[in-house]
Each structure stands twice: as structure tokens, then as C-alpha cells.
Amino acid sequence: MATRTACQVFRRRFSSASAALRPSTAEIRSRRNAVFSREQERQRALYPRIEKIEVSLRGPGLDGTLLIMNKGMSTPLSCARHLTEYHMNNSALALVDGELWPLHQPLTDSCTLTLLMFNDSDPTLLNEAYWRSCSALLGQVLETAFKDDYTVELLSTPEVPVTSGAFCCDVVLDPQLDSWTPSPESLRSLTRGAQQLIHQNLAWEPLEVAPSVALEVFSHSRCKQEEVEQKASDSPKGTVMLYRCGDHVLLSGGPLVARTGLCSQYEVTAMHSLGQGPWGHHRRTQGLSLPLQLQAHHTVWRRLRERAEKLVEAGAKQESTPPPSPDSAQ
């Protein structure tokens, strides 16, 4: 309750600022970056002295390996760099004392560490993070896909299982575009935008922050401010998780994989109208992707794409049968 009350106070403060003339998308991104960088530097300054921690590795061929790392500075990726190029290039997420941990998030205590890869025997948790990351990438593309004259409001990303057949990103476009229906060429243009970000191999930088910081980051979005309030209220620690990819700052409901370059095949497949909602004309943009370590034959990819074009009902019970695997290509 205290967290929700504090959020409401900060939301009223920053909403008054956003009531003024809305700055351009580039200006908003610049301001969000500035707040993110300021808070990142503040958190790094909490560890002025170098203290050592012990990191005990788990996994095939790694059991019993002990690394001496720097508290508050070293990350799971830092640990992977002390192993092999294979571990460094293929690790996407980590387990720290059994808790999912972003690869770029500093380690703050001695711990056990397991590096997660897509070819693990049970990649369920990693698959969920990958689907979430693909949605984040799609949101980043959508935010800059239109002329600066048009506003783009990214809504809370629906959590859908991989078995739904498509990842999703809900969005409200400028009212001037309410009657617009995306053409196949429009979807291909969004796909090209995503592939450019994948080619840049950008890191998803995590930053756990207090609600007041997140509200300042999203001071020009009442929708995001309400999402911050809700996530902070649901969090046991009363904090929220931000990520930065390039110059795009986003709010995430769970861990993301290490970098955009871990995505391989990626395609935006559909944009469905969800009708009028509290923020305007809600749309659900959907896509399909496979990670770098997995590839699908073009025949299988076509079948997966056809399925990914169908509207995903977020929150509805999904089929238990997974999509066809690359092994079924023949």
C-alpha cells in the first residue's frame, strides 16, 4: 500500500510535466537515457572499493570450478569470459543461487552460477525469456517506425507462452492512424527494422530501480506510469526492472536474454486490431523468431509463420502442442 501511495504521488508530479507540449520521440528517448545512465552510475558508486566474491560454477564440465570475481562489478558474462569462447558466445541467461539472473547484471554476493543456453536439455525458462526479449525488440522497432508527427504508445507486453505460436507487442498508434491497416510491405519494413537491431548485436542492460526513478524515466507516458505502479505493487521488494537496448529504455516483467544478436530468424507476421481501449485504438503486433543456435527449414518456417499470423488471445488457454520442430522439415 505504501508503495502504491508513493507511486501515485510521483505520478501526479510527472503527469503535470507531460501535460505540456509533448517533445519529439528523439527527445523523449534522450531524456529516458539520461535518467537511466544517472541511476546506473549512482548504483555503481555504491561499491567504491573492490571486494572479492566466490562464484561456484555449475553445468556440464564446470562443476567444481571456482572463480574469484569483483563484488558489484562482475557479471555472469564476466564469468563466461573466464571460461571459453563457446560459453561467452552462447550463454543467454544465468541462474544465480537458483534465481534467474540477466547476464549483464552485477553479482553482489558469493553464489553458485549456472549459464543457460538454448541447447540445454531443458530450456523452458530460457525460452520464456527469449519470447519476452523478442517482444521487447518489436516494441523498440515500433516506437521509431513512424514519422515523428505520429505518437506511438507501447502498452504493457502480454506474457504469452511459446506454444501460443507468436510473441506479442500491444501498441496504441496516433489517432490519425486509427483507420490505417498495415500492408504486407509494412510488416516487411518492421521486420527489416528488427533485423537491423539484431545485426547490431546490442546488449539488453538491466537496471533494478525504485518506482520513483521509473516514473521519472516514463514521465511522458501515463500508460507506463500506471504500469510502473502496478509492477512495483506486485514486487516483493517494491522495485521495478528496466532494460536499455541501444537508446531504447523499456519496462520488463521478467528477465531478457543478453543481446539482440542471439536472435536469428525473425519476422513480424501480423498487426491485429483489438478495438477501443482505455488508451485509444489498441493493436496487437505479432511476430515469430528462432534463436541463433536453432534453425528451421524454409518449409517449417512457412508453417510456423502461418500460425503466427493468427491472433493470439493473451491470457486464454493455449494449445499444449508445441510448434513443429526443425527436425520435421523433411
CSV table of C-alpha atoms in Angstrom, one decimal:
chain,number,residue,atom,x,y,z
A,1,MET,CA,0.0,0.0,0.0
A,2,ALA,CA,2.9,2.4,0.9
A,3,THR,CA,4.5,1.7,-2.5
A,4,ARG,CA,1.3,2.4,-4.4
A,5,THR,CA,0.7,5.6,-2.5
A,6,ALA,CA,4.3,6.8,-3.2
A,7,CYS,CA,3.8,5.9,-6.9
A,8,GLN,CA,0.6,7.9,-7.1
A,9,VAL,CA,2.4,11.0,-5.6
A,10,PHE,CA,5.3,10.8,-8.1
A,11,ARG,CA,2.8,10.0,-11.0
A,12,ARG,CA,0.9,13.2,-10.3
A,13,ARG,CA,4.1,15.2,-10.2
A,14,PHE,CA,5.4,13.9,-13.5
A,15,SER,CA,2.0,13.9,-15.2
A,16,SER,CA,1.8,17.7,-14.8
A,17,ALA,CA,5.0,18.0,-16.7
A,18,SER,CA,3.7,15.7,-19.5
A,19,ALA,CA,0.6,17.8,-19.9
A,20,ALA,CA,2.8,20.4,-21.6
A,21,LEU,CA,3.6,20.2,-25.3
A,22,ARG,CA,4.9,16.7,-25.9
A,23,PRO,CA,8.5,16.6,-27.1
A,24,SER,CA,9.7,14.6,-30.1
A,25,THR,CA,10.4,10.9,-29.9
A,26,ALA,CA,14.1,11.5,-30.1
A,27,GLU,CA,13.9,14.0,-27.2
A,28,ILE,CA,11.9,11.6,-25.1
A,29,ARG,CA,14.4,8.8,-25.7
A,30,SER,CA,17.3,11.1,-24.9
A,31,ARG,CA,15.7,12.0,-21.5
A,32,ARG,CA,15.0,8.4,-20.7
A,33,ASN,CA,18.6,7.5,-21.4
A,34,ALA,CA,19.9,10.3,-19.2
A,35,VAL,CA,17.8,9.2,-16.2
A,36,PHE,CA,18.9,5.5,-16.8
A,37,SER,CA,22.6,6.5,-17.0
A,38,ARG,CA,22.4,8.7,-13.9
A,39,GLU,CA,20.8,5.9,-11.9
A,40,GLN,CA,23.2,3.3,-13.3
A,41,GLU,CA,26.2,5.5,-12.2
A,42,ARG,CA,24.7,6.0,-8.7
A,43,GLN,CA,24.3,2.3,-8.2
A,44,ARG,CA,27.9,1.6,-9.4
A,45,ALA,CA,29.1,4.2,-6.9
A,46,LEU,CA,27.7,2.0,-4.1
A,47,TYR,CA,30.8,-0.2,-4.4
A,48,PRO,CA,33.7,2.3,-4.1
A,49,ARG,CA,36.2,-0.4,-3.0
A,50,ILE,CA,37.0,-3.6,-4.8
A,51,GLU,CA,35.8,-6.6,-2.7
A,52,LYS,CA,36.1,-10.2,-3.8
A,53,ILE,CA,33.4,-12.8,-4.0
A,54,GLU,CA,33.5,-16.5,-4.8
A,55,VAL,CA,31.4,-17.8,-7.7
A,56,SER,CA,31.0,-21.5,-7.9
A,57,LEU,CA,30.0,-22.7,-11.4
A,58,ARG,CA,27.5,-25.4,-12.2
A,59,GLY,CA,26.9,-27.2,-15.5
A,60,PRO,CA,28.4,-29.7,-17.9
A,61,GLY,CA,32.2,-29.8,-17.4
A,62,LEU,CA,32.1,-26.8,-15.0
A,63,ASP,CA,31.1,-28.5,-11.7
A,64,GLY,CA,33.8,-27.6,-9.1
A,65,THR,CA,35.1,-24.6,-11.0
A,66,LEU,CA,35.6,-21.6,-8.7
A,67,LEU,CA,36.1,-18.0,-9.8
A,68,ILE,CA,37.2,-15.1,-7.7
A,69,MET,CA,35.2,-12.0,-9.0
A,70,ASN,CA,34.6,-8.4,-8.0
A,71,LYS,CA,31.5,-7.7,-5.9
A,72,GLY,CA,29.0,-5.3,-7.5
A,73,MET,CA,31.1,-5.1,-10.7
A,74,SER,CA,31.5,-8.6,-12.2
A,75,THR,CA,28.5,-10.1,-14.0
A,76,PRO,CA,27.7,-13.6,-15.2
A,77,LEU,CA,29.0,-12.6,-18.6
A,78,SER,CA,32.3,-11.6,-16.9
A,79,CYS,CA,32.4,-15.2,-15.6
A,80,ALA,CA,31.8,-16.6,-19.0
A,81,ARG,CA,34.7,-14.6,-20.4
A,82,HIS,CA,37.0,-16.6,-18.0
A,83,LEU,CA,35.8,-19.9,-19.5
A,84,THR,CA,35.8,-20.4,-23.2
A,85,GLU,CA,34.6,-18.5,-26.3
A,86,TYR,CA,31.8,-21.1,-26.6
A,87,HIS,CA,30.4,-20.1,-23.2
A,88,MET,CA,30.8,-16.4,-23.9
A,89,ASN,CA,29.0,-16.5,-27.3
A,90,ASN,CA,26.2,-19.0,-26.4
A,91,SER,CA,25.2,-18.1,-22.9
A,92,ALA,CA,21.9,-16.1,-22.9
A,93,LEU,CA,20.8,-16.0,-19.3
A,94,ALA,CA,22.0,-17.3,-15.9
A,95,LEU,CA,20.8,-18.9,-12.7
A,96,VAL,CA,22.3,-17.3,-9.6
A,97,ASP,CA,21.6,-19.4,-6.5
A,98,GLY,CA,18.7,-20.8,-8.5
A,99,GLU,CA,17.3,-17.4,-9.4
A,100,LEU,CA,17.0,-16.2,-13.0
A,101,TRP,CA,19.7,-13.6,-13.5
A,102,PRO,CA,20.4,-11.3,-16.5
A,103,LEU,CA,23.8,-11.9,-18.0
A,104,HIS,CA,24.7,-8.2,-17.6
A,105,GLN,CA,23.5,-7.8,-14.0
A,106,PRO,CA,26.3,-7.4,-11.4
A,107,LEU,CA,26.8,-10.1,-8.8
A,108,THR,CA,26.6,-8.7,-5.3
A,109,ASP,CA,27.5,-11.8,-3.2
A,110,SER,CA,29.3,-15.1,-3.3
A,111,CYS,CA,27.0,-17.5,-5.2
A,112,THR,CA,26.5,-20.5,-7.4
A,113,LEU,CA,26.2,-19.8,-11.1
A,114,THR,CA,24.7,-21.7,-14.0
A,115,LEU,CA,25.0,-20.4,-17.5
A,116,LEU,CA,21.9,-21.1,-19.6
A,117,MET,CA,22.0,-21.9,-23.3
A,118,PHE,CA,19.3,-22.7,-25.9
A,119,ASN,CA,20.7,-26.2,-26.5
A,120,ASP,CA,20.3,-27.2,-22.8
A,121,SER,CA,18.3,-30.3,-22.0
A,122,ASP,CA,15.5,-28.2,-20.5
A,123,PRO,CA,15.5,-24.7,-22.0
A,124,THR,CA,12.0,-23.8,-20.7
A,125,LEU,CA,12.9,-20.8,-18.6
A,126,LEU,CA,15.3,-19.5,-21.3
A,127,ASN,CA,12.6,-19.9,-24.0
A,128,GLU,CA,10.2,-17.8,-21.9
A,129,ALA,CA,12.9,-15.1,-21.6
A,130,TYR,CA,13.6,-15.3,-25.3
A,131,TRP,CA,10.0,-14.8,-26.2
A,132,ARG,CA,9.8,-11.8,-23.9
A,133,SER,CA,13.0,-10.4,-25.5
A,134,CYS,CA,11.5,-10.7,-29.0
A,135,SER,CA,8.5,-8.7,-27.8
A,136,ALA,CA,10.9,-6.1,-26.4
A,137,LEU,CA,12.7,-5.9,-29.7
A,138,LEU,CA,9.4,-5.5,-31.6
A,139,GLY,CA,8.4,-2.6,-29.3
A,140,GLN,CA,11.7,-0.9,-29.9
A,141,VAL,CA,11.1,-1.1,-33.7
A,142,LEU,CA,7.5,0.1,-33.4
A,143,GLU,CA,8.5,3.2,-31.4
A,144,THR,CA,10.6,4.6,-34.2
A,145,ALA,CA,8.9,3.1,-37.2
A,146,PHE,CA,6.6,6.1,-37.8
A,147,LYS,CA,7.2,9.7,-38.6
A,148,ASP,CA,7.8,12.0,-35.7
A,149,ASP,CA,4.4,13.6,-36.3
A,150,TYR,CA,2.7,10.4,-35.0
A,151,THR,CA,2.7,9.3,-31.4
A,152,VAL,CA,3.3,5.6,-30.5
A,153,GLU,CA,2.4,4.4,-27.1
A,154,LEU,CA,3.7,0.9,-26.1
A,155,LEU,CA,1.3,-0.8,-23.8
A,156,SER,CA,2.1,-3.5,-21.2
A,157,THR,CA,3.5,-6.5,-23.0
A,158,PRO,CA,1.2,-9.5,-22.7
A,159,GLU,CA,3.0,-12.6,-21.3
A,160,VAL,CA,2.2,-15.4,-23.8
A,161,PRO,CA,3.8,-18.9,-23.8
A,162,VAL,CA,6.0,-20.0,-26.7
A,163,THR,CA,3.3,-22.6,-27.5
A,164,SER,CA,1.0,-19.7,-28.5
A,165,GLY,CA,2.9,-19.6,-31.8
A,166,ALA,CA,3.8,-15.9,-31.7
A,167,PHE,CA,5.2,-13.2,-29.4
A,168,CYS,CA,3.2,-10.1,-29.0
A,169,CYS,CA,3.6,-6.3,-28.5
A,170,ASP,CA,0.5,-4.2,-27.8
A,171,VAL,CA,0.5,-0.7,-29.0
A,172,VAL,CA,-1.6,2.4,-29.5
A,173,LEU,CA,-0.8,4.5,-32.5
A,174,ASP,CA,-1.6,8.1,-33.1
A,175,PRO,CA,-5.4,8.8,-33.6
A,176,GLN,CA,-4.6,9.9,-37.1
A,177,LEU,CA,-3.7,6.3,-37.9
A,178,ASP,CA,-6.9,4.7,-36.4
A,179,SER,CA,-8.1,3.8,-39.9
A,180,TRP,CA,-4.7,2.5,-41.1
A,181,THR,CA,-4.3,-1.1,-41.9
A,182,PRO,CA,-0.7,-2.4,-42.3
A,183,SER,CA,0.1,-3.9,-45.7
A,184,PRO,CA,2.4,-6.9,-46.2
A,185,GLU,CA,5.1,-4.4,-47.2
A,186,SER,CA,4.6,-2.5,-43.9
A,187,LEU,CA,5.2,-5.7,-42.0
A,188,ARG,CA,8.3,-6.4,-44.1
A,189,SER,CA,9.5,-2.9,-43.2
A,190,LEU,CA,9.1,-3.7,-39.5
A,191,THR,CA,10.9,-7.0,-40.0
A,192,ARG,CA,13.8,-5.2,-41.6
A,193,GLY,CA,14.0,-2.7,-38.7
A,194,ALA,CA,14.2,-5.7,-36.2
A,195,GLN,CA,16.9,-7.4,-38.3
A,196,GLN,CA,19.0,-4.2,-38.3
A,197,LEU,CA,18.9,-4.2,-34.4
A,198,ILE,CA,19.8,-7.9,-34.4
A,199,HIS,CA,22.7,-7.3,-36.7
A,200,GLN,CA,24.0,-4.6,-34.3
A,201,ASN,CA,24.2,-7.2,-31.5
A,202,LEU,CA,23.0,-4.7,-28.9
A,203,ALA,CA,23.1,-5.6,-25.2
A,204,TRP,CA,20.0,-5.6,-23.0
A,205,GLU,CA,21.3,-3.8,-20.0
A,206,PRO,CA,19.3,-4.5,-16.8
A,207,LEU,CA,18.7,-2.0,-14.0
A,208,GLU,CA,16.6,-2.6,-10.9
A,209,VAL,CA,15.2,0.7,-9.7
A,210,ALA,CA,12.9,2.3,-7.2
A,211,PRO,CA,9.5,3.3,-8.6
A,212,SER,CA,10.3,7.0,-8.4
A,213,VAL,CA,13.2,6.5,-10.8
A,214,ALA,CA,11.0,4.5,-13.2
A,215,LEU,CA,8.3,7.2,-13.1
A,216,GLU,CA,10.8,9.8,-14.0
A,217,VAL,CA,12.0,7.7,-16.9
A,218,PHE,CA,8.5,7.4,-18.2
A,219,SER,CA,7.4,10.9,-17.3
A,220,HIS,CA,5.8,11.4,-20.7
A,221,SER,CA,3.7,8.3,-20.7
A,222,ARG,CA,0.7,8.0,-18.3
A,223,CYS,CA,0.2,4.4,-19.5
A,224,LYS,CA,3.8,3.4,-18.5
A,225,GLN,CA,3.4,5.3,-15.2
A,226,GLU,CA,0.4,3.1,-14.3
A,227,GLU,CA,2.3,0.0,-15.4
A,228,VAL,CA,5.2,1.1,-13.1
A,229,GLU,CA,2.8,1.5,-10.2
A,230,GLN,CA,1.3,-2.0,-10.8
A,231,LYS,CA,4.6,-3.8,-11.1
A,232,ALA,CA,6.1,-2.1,-8.0
A,233,SER,CA,3.0,-3.1,-6.1
A,234,ASP,CA,3.4,-6.7,-7.2
A,235,SER,CA,7.1,-6.8,-6.5
A,236,PRO,CA,8.1,-8.2,-3.1
A,237,LYS,CA,11.0,-5.7,-3.0
A,238,GLY,CA,8.8,-2.8,-4.3
A,239,THR,CA,11.2,-2.3,-7.2
A,240,VAL,CA,10.8,-2.5,-11.0
A,241,MET,CA,13.2,-3.7,-13.7
A,242,LEU,CA,14.3,-1.5,-16.5
A,243,TYR,CA,16.3,-2.5,-19.5
A,244,ARG,CA,18.2,-0.4,-22.1
A,245,CYS,CA,18.9,-1.6,-25.6
A,246,GLY,CA,20.8,1.0,-27.6
A,247,ASP,CA,19.0,4.2,-26.8
A,248,HIS,CA,15.7,2.5,-26.0
A,249,VAL,CA,14.6,2.1,-22.4
A,250,LEU,CA,11.9,-0.3,-21.5
A,251,LEU,CA,10.0,-1.7,-18.6
A,252,SER,CA,10.1,-5.5,-18.3
A,253,GLY,CA,8.0,-8.0,-16.4
A,254,GLY,CA,10.8,-10.6,-16.4
A,255,PRO,CA,14.4,-11.2,-17.4
A,256,LEU,CA,15.6,-10.7,-21.0
A,257,VAL,CA,18.4,-12.5,-22.8
A,258,ALA,CA,21.8,-11.0,-23.1
A,259,ARG,CA,21.8,-9.4,-26.5
A,260,THR,CA,19.8,-8.9,-29.7
A,261,GLY,CA,22.4,-10.9,-31.7
A,262,LEU,CA,21.1,-14.1,-30.1
A,263,CYS,CA,18.0,-13.8,-32.3
A,264,SER,CA,18.4,-15.4,-35.7
A,265,GLN,CA,15.3,-15.9,-37.9
A,266,TYR,CA,12.9,-13.1,-37.0
A,267,GLU,CA,9.8,-11.9,-38.8
A,268,VAL,CA,6.9,-9.6,-37.9
A,269,THR,CA,3.8,-11.5,-39.0
A,270,ALA,CA,0.7,-9.5,-38.2
A,271,MET,CA,-0.9,-6.5,-36.6
A,272,HIS,CA,-4.4,-7.1,-35.3
A,273,SER,CA,-7.0,-4.5,-34.1
A,274,LEU,CA,-8.2,-5.1,-30.6
A,275,GLY,CA,-10.7,-2.3,-30.7
A,276,GLN,CA,-11.0,0.7,-28.4
A,277,GLY,CA,-9.4,0.5,-25.1
A,278,PRO,CA,-8.6,2.9,-22.2
A,279,TRP,CA,-5.6,4.4,-24.2
A,280,GLY,CA,-7.2,4.5,-27.6
A,281,HIS,CA,-7.3,2.1,-30.5
A,282,HIS,CA,-5.4,-0.9,-29.2
A,283,ARG,CA,-3.5,-3.1,-31.6
A,284,ARG,CA,-1.6,-6.4,-31.1
A,285,THR,CA,1.5,-6.7,-33.3
A,286,GLN,CA,2.9,-10.3,-33.5
A,287,GLY,CA,6.0,-12.0,-34.7
A,288,LEU,CA,8.0,-15.2,-34.9
A,289,SER,CA,11.6,-15.9,-34.2
A,290,LEU,CA,14.2,-18.6,-33.5
A,291,PRO,CA,17.4,-18.2,-31.6
A,292,LEU,CA,20.9,-18.3,-33.1
A,293,GLN,CA,21.5,-21.9,-32.0
A,294,LEU,CA,18.4,-23.2,-33.7
A,295,GLN,CA,17.4,-23.0,-37.4
A,296,ALA,CA,14.3,-24.1,-39.3
A,297,HIS,CA,14.0,-25.3,-42.9
A,298,HIS,CA,12.0,-22.8,-45.0
A,299,THR,CA,9.1,-25.3,-45.3
A,300,VAL,CA,8.8,-25.4,-41.5
A,301,TRP,CA,9.3,-21.7,-41.2
A,302,ARG,CA,6.4,-21.1,-43.6
A,303,ARG,CA,4.1,-23.3,-41.4
A,304,LEU,CA,5.2,-21.5,-38.3
A,305,ARG,CA,4.6,-18.2,-39.9
A,306,GLU,CA,1.1,-19.1,-41.0
A,307,ARG,CA,0.3,-20.0,-37.4
A,308,ALA,CA,1.9,-16.8,-36.1
A,309,GLU,CA,-0.3,-14.7,-38.3
A,310,LYS,CA,-3.4,-15.7,-36.3
A,311,LEU,CA,-4.5,-13.5,-33.4
A,312,VAL,CA,-3.0,-14.6,-30.1
A,313,GLU,CA,-5.5,-14.3,-27.3
A,314,ALA,CA,-3.4,-13.2,-24.3
A,315,GLY,CA,-4.5,-14.9,-21.1
A,316,ALA,CA,-6.5,-17.5,-22.9
A,317,LYS,CA,-5.6,-21.2,-22.6
A,318,GLN,CA,-3.1,-22.1,-25.2
A,319,GLU,CA,-2.6,-25.4,-27.1
A,320,SER,CA,-0.4,-27.8,-25.3
A,321,THR,CA,1.1,-29.0,-28.6
A,322,PRO,CA,4.3,-27.1,-29.4
A,323,PRO,CA,5.1,-25.7,-32.9
A,324,PRO,CA,6.7,-28.1,-35.4
A,325,SER,CA,10.4,-28.6,-34.7
A,326,PRO,CA,13.1,-28.0,-37.3
A,327,ASP,CA,13.6,-31.9,-37.3
A,328,SER,CA,10.2,-32.2,-39.0
A,329,ALA,CA,11.3,-30.3,-42.1
A,330,GLN,CA,11.5,-33.4,-44.2
